[in-house]
Amino acid sequence: MARPAVTEFFQKRIANPLVRRMPFQTLLETTGRKSGVPRRTPLGGKLIGDEFWFVSEFGESSQYVRNIHADPRVRVRLRGRWRSGTAHLVPDDDPHARLRRLPRFNSFGVRTFGTDLLTIRVDLDS
């Protein structure tokens, strides 16, 4: 299911550029599948051991998910520190159950605006 145009406009043009500037905002950095340029997306999730878990609102139609398909090597900025890792799509995971275990504020937004939830796990390098 496609994301609503209003939500896409708000996130891409207003919210994400502002939130990316916050020094302790969690960011996912993928490599653009066409451009090869780093792409940074603000998101929420939870670090569990050496794994970072989050849920994509728009599943396979998210640009960063498409970038992960092309190159699963990513970086995640957690508490102001960048860590490299490998992203894995986890379609068999229950994203609604996963959201109950992730930070509430972000999970509320994902549940509210999401149209095709998809769990993603990043195995972080030691």
PDB file of C-alpha atoms in Angstrom:
ATOM      1  CA  MET A   1       0.000   0.000   0.000  1.00  0.00           C
ATOM      2  CA  ALA A   2       1.362   3.433  -0.923  1.00  0.00           C
ATOM      3  CA  ARG A   3       1.937   6.059   1.708  1.00  0.00           C
ATOM      4  CA  PRO A   4      -0.395   9.077   1.711  1.00  0.00           C
ATOM      5  CA  ALA A   5       1.047  12.056  -0.186  1.00  0.00           C
ATOM      6  CA  VAL A   6       0.531  14.409   2.769  1.00  0.00           C
ATOM      7  CA  THR A   7       2.492  12.121   5.103  1.00  0.00           C
ATOM      8  CA  GLU A   8       5.296  11.700   2.577  1.00  0.00           C
ATOM      9  CA  PHE A   9       5.531  15.462   1.983  1.00  0.00           C
ATOM     10  CA  PHE A  10       5.563  16.251   5.706  1.00  0.00           C
ATOM     11  CA  GLN A  11       8.198  13.646   6.550  1.00  0.00           C
ATOM     12  CA  LYS A  12      10.470  14.287   3.555  1.00  0.00           C
ATOM     13  CA  ARG A  13      10.297  18.082   3.386  1.00  0.00           C
ATOM     14  CA  ILE A  14       9.607  19.236   6.951  1.00  0.00           C
ATOM     15  CA  ALA A  15      10.109  16.707   9.766  1.00  0.00           C
ATOM     16  CA  ASN A  16      13.124  14.712   8.588  1.00  0.00           C
ATOM     17  CA  PRO A  17      15.357  17.705   7.688  1.00  0.00           C
ATOM     18  CA  LEU A  18      14.706  19.248  11.112  1.00  0.00           C
ATOM     19  CA  VAL A  19      15.070  16.052  13.132  1.00  0.00           C
ATOM     20  CA  ARG A  20      18.297  15.002  11.325  1.00  0.00           C
ATOM     21  CA  ARG A  21      19.988  18.091  12.809  1.00  0.00           C
ATOM     22  CA  MET A  22      19.304  17.025  16.394  1.00  0.00           C
ATOM     23  CA  PRO A  23      22.637  15.706  17.729  1.00  0.00           C
ATOM     24  CA  PHE A  24      21.223  12.761  19.645  1.00  0.00           C
ATOM     25  CA  GLN A  25      18.467  11.744  17.217  1.00  0.00           C
ATOM     26  CA  THR A  26      18.892   8.157  16.051  1.00  0.00           C
ATOM     27  CA  LEU A  27      19.712   8.071  12.342  1.00  0.00           C
ATOM     28  CA  LEU A  28      19.941   5.240   9.833  1.00  0.00           C
ATOM     29  CA  GLU A  29      22.484   5.810   7.072  1.00  0.00           C
ATOM     30  CA  THR A  30      22.072   3.760   3.913  1.00  0.00           C
ATOM     31  CA  THR A  31      23.812   4.098   0.565  1.00  0.00           C
ATOM     32  CA  GLY A  32      21.591   5.427  -2.208  1.00  0.00           C
ATOM     33  CA  ARG A  33      20.972   2.555  -4.594  1.00  0.00           C
ATOM     34  CA  LYS A  34      21.127   4.829  -7.657  1.00  0.00           C
ATOM     35  CA  SER A  35      23.307   7.719  -6.508  1.00  0.00           C
ATOM     36  CA  GLY A  36      25.760   5.888  -4.247  1.00  0.00           C
ATOM     37  CA  VAL A  37      25.427   8.870  -1.872  1.00  0.00           C
ATOM     38  CA  PRO A  38      24.859   8.363   1.879  1.00  0.00           C
ATOM     39  CA  ARG A  39      21.180   8.830   2.816  1.00  0.00           C
ATOM     40  CA  ARG A  40      20.274   9.581   6.436  1.00  0.00           C
ATOM     41  CA  THR A  41      16.842   8.859   7.849  1.00  0.00           C
ATOM     42  CA  PRO A  42      15.732   9.726  11.387  1.00  0.00           C
ATOM     43  CA  LEU A  43      13.971   6.870  13.128  1.00  0.00           C
ATOM     44  CA  GLY A  44      13.296   5.306  16.470  1.00  0.00           C
ATOM     45  CA  GLY A  45      14.136   1.855  17.669  1.00  0.00           C
ATOM     46  CA  LYS A  46      15.909  -0.011  20.408  1.00  0.00           C
ATOM     47  CA  LEU A  47      19.387  -1.360  20.941  1.00  0.00           C
ATOM     48  CA  ILE A  48      19.293  -4.923  22.317  1.00  0.00           C
ATOM     49  CA  GLY A  49      22.812  -6.226  22.819  1.00  0.00           C
ATOM     50  CA  ASP A  50      24.579  -5.707  19.478  1.00  0.00           C
ATOM     51  CA  GLU A  51      21.311  -5.549  17.525  1.00  0.00           C
ATOM     52  CA  PHE A  52      19.315  -2.437  16.715  1.00  0.00           C
ATOM     53  CA  TRP A  53      15.614  -3.127  16.068  1.00  0.00           C
ATOM     54  CA  PHE A  54      13.080  -0.826  14.428  1.00  0.00           C
ATOM     55  CA  VAL A  55       9.905  -0.955  12.352  1.00  0.00           C
ATOM     56  CA  SER A  56       9.520   0.686   8.949  1.00  0.00           C
ATOM     57  CA  GLU A  57       6.196   2.499   8.510  1.00  0.00           C
ATOM     58  CA  PHE A  58       5.943   1.840   4.799  1.00  0.00           C
ATOM     59  CA  GLY A  59       7.738  -1.486   4.428  1.00  0.00           C
ATOM     60  CA  GLU A  60       9.117  -2.295   1.001  1.00  0.00           C
ATOM     61  CA  SER A  61       8.096   1.101  -0.411  1.00  0.00           C
ATOM     62  CA  SER A  62      10.394   3.015   1.988  1.00  0.00           C
ATOM     63  CA  GLN A  63      13.384   4.418   0.147  1.00  0.00           C
ATOM     64  CA  TYR A  64      15.765   3.243   2.870  1.00  0.00           C
ATOM     65  CA  VAL A  65      14.351  -0.300   2.623  1.00  0.00           C
ATOM     66  CA  ARG A  66      14.988  -0.229  -1.132  1.00  0.00           C
ATOM     67  CA  ASN A  67      18.519   0.970  -0.383  1.00  0.00           C
ATOM     68  CA  ILE A  68      18.987  -1.897   2.104  1.00  0.00           C
ATOM     69  CA  HIS A  69      17.939  -4.369  -0.601  1.00  0.00           C
ATOM     70  CA  ALA A  70      20.694  -3.001  -2.837  1.00  0.00           C
ATOM     71  CA  ASP A  71      23.326  -2.794  -0.074  1.00  0.00           C
ATOM     72  CA  PRO A  72      22.606  -4.041   3.458  1.00  0.00           C
ATOM     73  CA  ARG A  73      25.727  -2.397   4.934  1.00  0.00           C
ATOM     74  CA  VAL A  74      24.464   0.554   6.978  1.00  0.00           C
ATOM     75  CA  ARG A  75      25.427   2.846   9.820  1.00  0.00           C
ATOM     76  CA  VAL A  76      23.267   3.771  12.798  1.00  0.00           C
ATOM     77  CA  ARG A  77      23.835   6.857  14.941  1.00  0.00           C
ATOM     78  CA  LEU A  78      22.908   5.970  18.518  1.00  0.00           C
ATOM     79  CA  ARG A  79      23.252   8.550  21.283  1.00  0.00           C
ATOM     80  CA  GLY A  80      25.518  10.644  19.042  1.00  0.00           C
ATOM     81  CA  ARG A  81      27.868   7.779  18.099  1.00  0.00           C
ATOM     82  CA  TRP A  82      27.981   6.093  14.681  1.00  0.00           C
ATOM     83  CA  ARG A  83      28.108   2.298  14.484  1.00  0.00           C
ATOM     84  CA  SER A  84      28.386   0.189  11.339  1.00  0.00           C
ATOM     85  CA  GLY A  85      26.361  -2.935  10.756  1.00  0.00           C
ATOM     86  CA  THR A  86      24.344  -5.099   8.413  1.00  0.00           C
ATOM     87  CA  ALA A  87      20.597  -4.587   8.055  1.00  0.00           C
ATOM     88  CA  HIS A  88      18.185  -7.501   7.742  1.00  0.00           C
ATOM     89  CA  LEU A  89      14.523  -7.316   6.812  1.00  0.00           C
ATOM     90  CA  VAL A  90      12.529  -9.555   9.155  1.00  0.00           C
ATOM     91  CA  PRO A  91       9.137 -10.071   7.464  1.00  0.00           C
ATOM     92  CA  ASP A  92       8.252 -13.028   9.718  1.00  0.00           C
ATOM     93  CA  ASP A  93       8.482 -10.851  12.854  1.00  0.00           C
ATOM     94  CA  ASP A  94       5.197  -9.420  14.150  1.00  0.00           C
ATOM     95  CA  PRO A  95       5.728  -5.631  13.761  1.00  0.00           C
ATOM     96  CA  HIS A  96       2.829  -4.786  16.104  1.00  0.00           C
ATOM     97  CA  ALA A  97       4.304  -6.939  18.869  1.00  0.00           C
ATOM     98  CA  ARG A  98       7.747  -5.471  18.125  1.00  0.00           C
ATOM     99  CA  LEU A  99       6.416  -1.913  18.455  1.00  0.00           C
ATOM    100  CA  ARG A 100       5.147  -2.731  21.951  1.00  0.00           C
ATOM    101  CA  ARG A 101       8.786  -3.418  22.930  1.00  0.00           C
ATOM    102  CA  LEU A 102      10.206  -0.264  21.299  1.00  0.00           C
ATOM    103  CA  PRO A 103      10.124   3.347  22.573  1.00  0.00           C
ATOM    104  CA  ARG A 104       6.517   4.508  22.902  1.00  0.00           C
ATOM    105  CA  PHE A 105       6.686   7.918  21.220  1.00  0.00           C
ATOM    106  CA  ASN A 106       8.140   6.645  17.949  1.00  0.00           C
ATOM    107  CA  SER A 107       6.005   3.496  18.049  1.00  0.00           C
ATOM    108  CA  PHE A 108       2.883   5.643  18.304  1.00  0.00           C
ATOM    109  CA  GLY A 109       3.867   7.522  15.136  1.00  0.00           C
ATOM    110  CA  VAL A 110       4.691   4.334  13.248  1.00  0.00           C
ATOM    111  CA  ARG A 111       1.347   2.765  14.216  1.00  0.00           C
ATOM    112  CA  THR A 112      -0.557   5.964  13.407  1.00  0.00           C
ATOM    113  CA  PHE A 113       0.947   6.743   9.998  1.00  0.00           C
ATOM    114  CA  GLY A 114       2.249   3.356   8.908  1.00  0.00           C
ATOM    115  CA  THR A 115       0.526   1.526   6.086  1.00  0.00           C
ATOM    116  CA  ASP A 116       2.776  -1.522   5.614  1.00  0.00           C
ATOM    117  CA  LEU A 117       4.803  -2.284   8.743  1.00  0.00           C
ATOM    118  CA  LEU A 118       8.062  -4.200   8.394  1.00  0.00           C
ATOM    119  CA  THR A 119      10.521  -5.121  11.156  1.00  0.00           C
ATOM    120  CA  ILE A 120      14.209  -4.479  10.505  1.00  0.00           C
ATOM    121  CA  ARG A 121      17.184  -5.660  12.535  1.00  0.00           C
ATOM    122  CA  VAL A 122      20.679  -4.219  12.217  1.00  0.00           C
ATOM    123  CA  ASP A 123      23.460  -6.496  13.406  1.00  0.00           C
ATOM    124  CA  LEU A 124      26.042  -4.001  14.649  1.00  0.00           C
ATOM    125  CA  ASP A 125      29.757  -4.606  14.285  1.00  0.00           C
ATOM    126  CA  SER A 126      31.655  -5.010  17.558  1.00  0.00           C
TER     127      SER A 126
END
